[in-house]
Coordinates of C-alpha atoms and ligand atoms in Angstrom, one line a residue:
X795 CA -62.5 -6.5 -34.9
X796 CA -61.4 -4.4 -37.9
X797 CA -59.1 -5.9 -40.4
X798 CA -55.5 -4.7 -40.2
X799 CA -54.8 -5.3 -43.9
X800 CA -57.4 -3.9 -46.2
X801 CA -57.9 -4.1 -49.9
X802 CA -58.6 -0.9 -51.9
X803 CA -61.8 -2.5 -53.2
X804 CA -63.2 -2.4 -49.7
X805 CA -62.7 1.4 -49.4
X806 CA -65.3 3.4 -51.2
X807 CA -63.7 5.6 -54.0
X808 CA -65.5 8.6 -52.6
X809 CA -64.6 7.9 -48.9
X810 CA -62.4 10.5 -47.4
X811 CA -59.6 9.1 -45.1
X812 CA -56.3 10.1 -43.6
X813 CA -53.4 8.6 -45.6
X814 CA -50.0 8.0 -44.1
X815 CA -47.8 7.2 -47.0
X816 CA -44.2 6.5 -46.3
X817 CA -41.5 7.0 -48.8
X818 CA -38.1 6.1 -47.3
X819 CA -38.4 7.5 -43.8
X820 CA -40.6 10.4 -44.7
X821 CA -44.4 10.7 -44.8
X822 CA -46.3 12.4 -47.6
X823 CA -47.9 15.6 -46.2
X824 CA -50.2 18.3 -47.3
X825 CA -48.7 21.4 -45.6
X826 CA -51.8 23.4 -46.4
X827 CA -53.7 21.2 -44.0
X828 CA -51.1 21.1 -41.2
X829 CA -49.5 18.0 -42.8
X830 CA -52.7 15.9 -42.8
X831 CA -53.2 14.1 -46.1
X832 CA -57.0 13.9 -46.0
X833 CA -58.3 12.5 -49.3
X834 CA -60.1 9.8 -51.2
X835 CA -58.0 7.2 -52.9
X836 CA -59.1 8.5 -56.2
X837 CA -57.5 11.9 -55.3
X838 CA -54.1 10.0 -54.9
X839 CA -53.4 8.3 -58.2
X840 CA -50.4 6.4 -56.8
X841 CA -52.4 4.6 -54.1
X842 CA -53.9 2.0 -56.3
X843 CA -50.5 0.6 -57.1
X844 CA -50.4 -0.5 -53.4
X845 CA -54.0 -1.4 -53.3
X846 CA -53.4 -4.8 -51.6
X847 CA -51.0 -3.5 -49.1
X848 CA -53.0 -0.9 -47.2
X849 CA -52.6 -1.0 -43.4
X850 CA -55.6 0.0 -41.4
X851 CA -54.2 1.9 -38.4
X852 CA -57.5 3.0 -36.8
X853 CA -59.4 6.3 -36.8
X854 CA -58.8 9.9 -36.2
X855 CA -61.5 12.6 -36.0
X856 CA -64.1 10.2 -37.3
X857 CA -62.1 9.2 -40.4
X858 CA -60.2 6.0 -41.1
X859 CA -56.4 6.2 -41.2
X860 CA -54.6 4.1 -43.7
X861 CA -50.8 3.6 -44.0
X862 CA -48.9 2.6 -47.1
X863 CA -45.2 1.9 -47.5
X864 CA -43.9 2.8 -51.0
X865 CA -40.3 1.9 -49.8
X866 CA -37.8 3.8 -51.9
X867 CA -40.1 4.7 -54.7
X868 CA -40.4 8.4 -55.5
X869 CA -43.9 9.5 -55.9
X870 CA -45.4 12.1 -58.3
X871 CA -46.3 14.5 -55.5
X872 CA -47.5 17.5 -57.3
X873 CA -48.6 20.0 -54.7
X874 CA -47.8 17.7 -51.9
X875 CA -44.7 17.5 -49.8
X876 CA -43.0 15.1 -47.4
X877 CA -42.1 15.5 -43.7
X878 CA -39.9 13.5 -41.4
X879 CA -41.4 12.3 -38.1
X880 CA -39.1 14.6 -36.2
X881 CA -40.3 17.5 -38.4
X882 CA -43.9 16.7 -37.4
X883 CA -42.8 16.5 -33.8
X884 CA -41.0 19.8 -33.9
X885 CA -43.9 21.5 -35.7
X886 CA -45.9 20.8 -32.5
X887 CA -48.7 19.0 -34.3
X888 CA -49.5 16.4 -31.5
X889 CA -52.4 14.6 -33.2
X890 CA -50.6 14.1 -36.5
X891 CA -47.5 13.1 -34.7
X892 CA -49.3 10.4 -32.8
X893 CA -51.1 9.0 -35.9
X894 CA -47.9 9.1 -38.0
X895 CA -45.8 7.6 -35.3
X896 CA -48.2 4.6 -35.1
X897 CA -48.2 4.2 -38.8
X898 CA -44.4 4.4 -38.9
X899 CA -44.1 1.7 -36.2
X900 CA -46.1 -0.7 -38.3
X901 CA -44.2 0.1 -41.5
X902 CA -40.8 -0.2 -39.9
X903 CA -42.0 -3.5 -38.4
X904 CA -43.0 -4.9 -41.8
X905 CA -39.7 -3.7 -43.4
X906 CA -37.6 -5.5 -40.8
X907 CA -39.6 -8.7 -40.7
X908 CA -39.7 -9.8 -44.3
X909 CA -38.0 -13.1 -43.4
X910 CA -38.5 -15.6 -40.5
X911 CA -35.9 -15.3 -37.7
X912 CA -36.4 -19.0 -37.0
X913 CA -36.3 -20.7 -40.4
X914 CA -35.4 -17.9 -42.9
X915 CA -38.6 -18.3 -45.1
X916 CA -40.6 -15.3 -46.2
X917 CA -43.1 -13.8 -43.8
X918 CA -46.5 -12.5 -44.7
X919 CA -48.7 -10.0 -42.9
X920 CA -51.6 -11.5 -40.9
X921 CA -54.7 -9.6 -41.8
X922 CA -56.7 -9.6 -38.6
X923 CA -54.0 -8.2 -36.2
X924 CA -50.6 -6.5 -36.6
X925 CA -48.3 -9.5 -37.0
X926 CA -46.1 -11.2 -39.5
X927 CA -46.2 -14.9 -39.8
X928 CA -44.0 -17.5 -41.4
X929 CA -46.0 -20.0 -43.5
X930 CA -43.3 -22.7 -43.3
X931 CA -42.8 -22.9 -39.5
X932 CA -45.7 -20.7 -38.3
X933 CA -43.4 -18.5 -36.2
X934 CA -45.2 -15.2 -35.6
X935 CA -43.8 -11.8 -34.8
X936 CA -45.4 -8.6 -33.4
X937 CA -44.1 -5.0 -33.7
X938 CA -41.3 -4.4 -31.4
X939 CA -41.8 -2.1 -28.4
X940 CA -38.8 -1.2 -26.4
X941 CA -39.5 -0.1 -22.8
X942 CA -37.5 3.0 -21.6
X943 CA -37.7 4.7 -18.3
X944 CA -37.4 8.5 -18.0
X945 CA -37.2 10.2 -14.7
X946 CA -37.2 13.8 -13.3
X947 CA -35.3 14.1 -10.0
X948 CA -35.6 17.0 -7.6
X949 CA -33.4 18.0 -4.8
X950 CA -35.1 20.6 -2.5
X951 CA -35.8 23.5 -4.8
X952 CA -33.7 22.3 -7.7
X953 CA -34.1 19.9 -10.6
X954 CA -31.5 17.6 -12.2
X955 CA -30.9 18.3 -15.8
X956 CA -28.3 16.6 -18.0
X957 CA -27.0 16.9 -21.5
X958 CA -26.4 13.7 -23.5
X959 CA -24.2 13.4 -26.5
X960 CA -27.1 13.7 -28.9
X961 CA -28.4 16.9 -27.2
X962 CA -25.1 18.8 -27.4
X963 CA -25.7 20.2 -30.9
X964 CA -29.1 21.6 -30.0
X965 CA -27.7 22.8 -26.6
X966 CA -30.6 21.0 -24.9
X967 CA -30.7 19.7 -21.4
X968 CA -33.2 17.1 -20.2
X969 CA -34.1 14.6 -17.6
X970 CA -32.4 11.1 -17.5
X971 CA -33.7 8.2 -19.6
X972 CA -32.5 4.8 -20.5
X973 CA -33.6 1.4 -21.8
X974 CA -35.0 -1.3 -19.5
X975 CA -32.8 -4.4 -19.6
X976 CA -34.2 -8.0 -19.9
X977 CA -35.3 -9.3 -16.5
X978 CA -35.5 -5.9 -14.9
X979 CA -38.5 -4.2 -13.3
X980 CA -39.2 -0.5 -14.3
X981 CA -38.2 0.6 -10.8
X982 CA -34.9 -1.3 -10.9
X983 CA -34.2 0.2 -14.3
X984 CA -34.7 3.7 -12.9
X985 CA -32.4 3.2 -10.0
X986 CA -29.7 1.6 -12.1
X987 CA -29.8 4.2 -14.9
X988 CA -29.7 7.1 -12.5
X989 CA -26.8 5.6 -10.7
X990 CA -24.9 4.7 -13.9
X991 CA -25.5 8.1 -15.5
X992 CA -25.0 10.6 -12.7
X993 CA -23.8 8.5 -9.7
X994 CA -26.6 9.4 -7.2
X995 CA -29.2 7.4 -5.3
X996 CA -32.9 8.4 -5.4
X997 CA -36.0 8.0 -3.3
X998 CA -39.8 8.5 -3.3
X999 CA -40.0 7.1 -6.9
X1000 CA -43.5 7.7 -8.3
X1001 CA -45.0 6.7 -11.7
X1002 CA -46.1 9.7 -13.8
X1003 CA -47.3 8.7 -17.3
X1004 CA -46.1 7.2 -20.5
X1005 CA -45.6 8.1 -24.2
X1006 CA -44.9 6.0 -27.3
X1007 CA -41.8 7.4 -28.9
X1008 CA -41.2 6.3 -32.5
X1009 CA -37.4 6.8 -32.6
X1010 CA -37.4 4.0 -33.5
X1011 CA -39.9 2.0 -31.3
X1012 CA -39.7 3.0 -27.6
X1013 CA -42.3 3.3 -25.0
X1014 CA -41.2 6.0 -22.6
X1015 CA -42.4 5.4 -19.0
X1016 CA -42.1 8.5 -16.9
X1017 CA -41.3 8.7 -13.2
X1018 CA -40.6 11.5 -10.7
X1019 CA -38.2 11.0 -7.8
X1020 CA -36.2 12.9 -5.2
X1021 CA -32.5 12.9 -4.5
X1022 CA -31.6 10.6 -1.7
X1023 CA -27.7 10.6 -1.5
X1024 CA -24.6 11.1 -3.4
X1025 CA -23.0 13.9 -5.5
X1026 CA -23.5 14.2 -9.3
X1027 CA -20.7 12.4 -11.1
X1028 CA -21.2 12.0 -14.9
X1029 CA -19.6 9.2 -16.9
X1030 CA -18.6 11.7 -19.7
X1031 CA -19.6 9.2 -22.4
X1032 CA -23.4 9.0 -22.6
X1033 CA -23.9 12.0 -20.3
X1034 CA -21.6 15.0 -21.0
X1035 CA -22.8 17.2 -18.1
X1036 CA -25.4 17.3 -15.4
X1037 CA -26.3 19.7 -12.6
X1038 CA -29.0 20.8 -10.2
X1039 CA -30.9 23.8 -11.6
X1040 CA -32.9 26.5 -9.8
X1041 CA -36.3 27.1 -11.5
X1042 CA -35.3 30.6 -12.6
X1043 CA -32.0 29.5 -14.2
X1044 CA -33.3 26.7 -16.4
X1045 CA -31.4 25.9 -19.6
X1046 CA -33.1 25.1 -22.9
X1047 CA -35.3 22.0 -22.3
X1048 CA -37.6 19.7 -24.5
X1049 CA -41.1 21.0 -25.4
X1050 CA -44.2 19.9 -23.4
X1051 CA -45.3 17.7 -26.3
X1052 CA -42.7 15.2 -25.1
X1053 CA -42.9 13.4 -21.9
X1054 CA -39.5 14.8 -20.9
X1055 CA -41.0 18.3 -21.2
X1056 CA -44.1 17.3 -19.1
X1057 CA -41.9 15.7 -16.4
X1058 CA -39.9 18.9 -16.1
X1059 CA -43.2 21.0 -15.9
X1060 CA -44.5 18.6 -13.2
X1061 CA -41.3 18.9 -11.2
X1062 CA -41.3 22.7 -11.4
X1063 CA -44.9 22.6 -10.2
X1064 CA -44.0 20.3 -7.2
X1065 CA -41.1 22.6 -6.3
X1066 CA -43.2 25.8 -6.6
X1067 CA -46.0 24.3 -4.5
X1068 CA -43.6 23.3 -1.8
X1069 CA -42.1 26.8 -1.8
X1070 CA -45.6 28.3 -1.5
X1071 CA -46.4 26.0 1.4
X1072 CA -43.2 26.9 3.1
X1073 CA -43.9 30.7 2.8
X1074 CA -47.4 30.2 4.2
X1075 CA -46.0 28.1 7.1
Ligands
ZN1437 ZN1 -40.2 -19.9 -40.3

């Protein structure tokens, strides 16, 4: 098993790696290489200041990926730039987004677990796995992952799309999503969220796929379902509007890089296939 915490002396000075260096909530990026900061540590003079705090987050394209948190320090970036995770997501760079998202989860975890929740002593990073441990009481913590369900619902030839508060400004509509509560199964969470947000009952719930979502530490678990009963009735707080949309009158929806976008694509495909079958029949 690879060490999670590596010392700079164990990385060759001429070894090229991908560096994910977080300053505040932004990652240092080389926009000339689609954001990837591919370099040896000698190319990055500030790295050796953090030489005993390098987190090994795995590999991408045959190169090791290392994360460093410089906190609120401003770095002498020269030709380099910084990007937010959302910026990387919106730039449609799926590979960099996935690696940077993983790095950010670890860094956020370290920042928020400096002290033990049980006895208040300082915590230290365990070097063989991603964990923080208290040396006084041995309490150990792992990065938080918050399960969320996301569901695309169809009703005959139409799909349910809703606009939440946070989507109003971007004029975006999407499928429904919500956090799983303690003691709840994923299926129970889907039925509850759908009923709470739009007041309908659903049926034929099927698992679709999942996506880690680093805003800030969710794991989106996607489902597709069909309308069973009830009329749309939004709460007006979390969800501002919701309606059934025909495929040729779709509003602005999330890109396919997000699971929401893929669920919408899948539902459109299911509706089109059914229409085609209907025509043949
Ligand atoms: Zn403790």
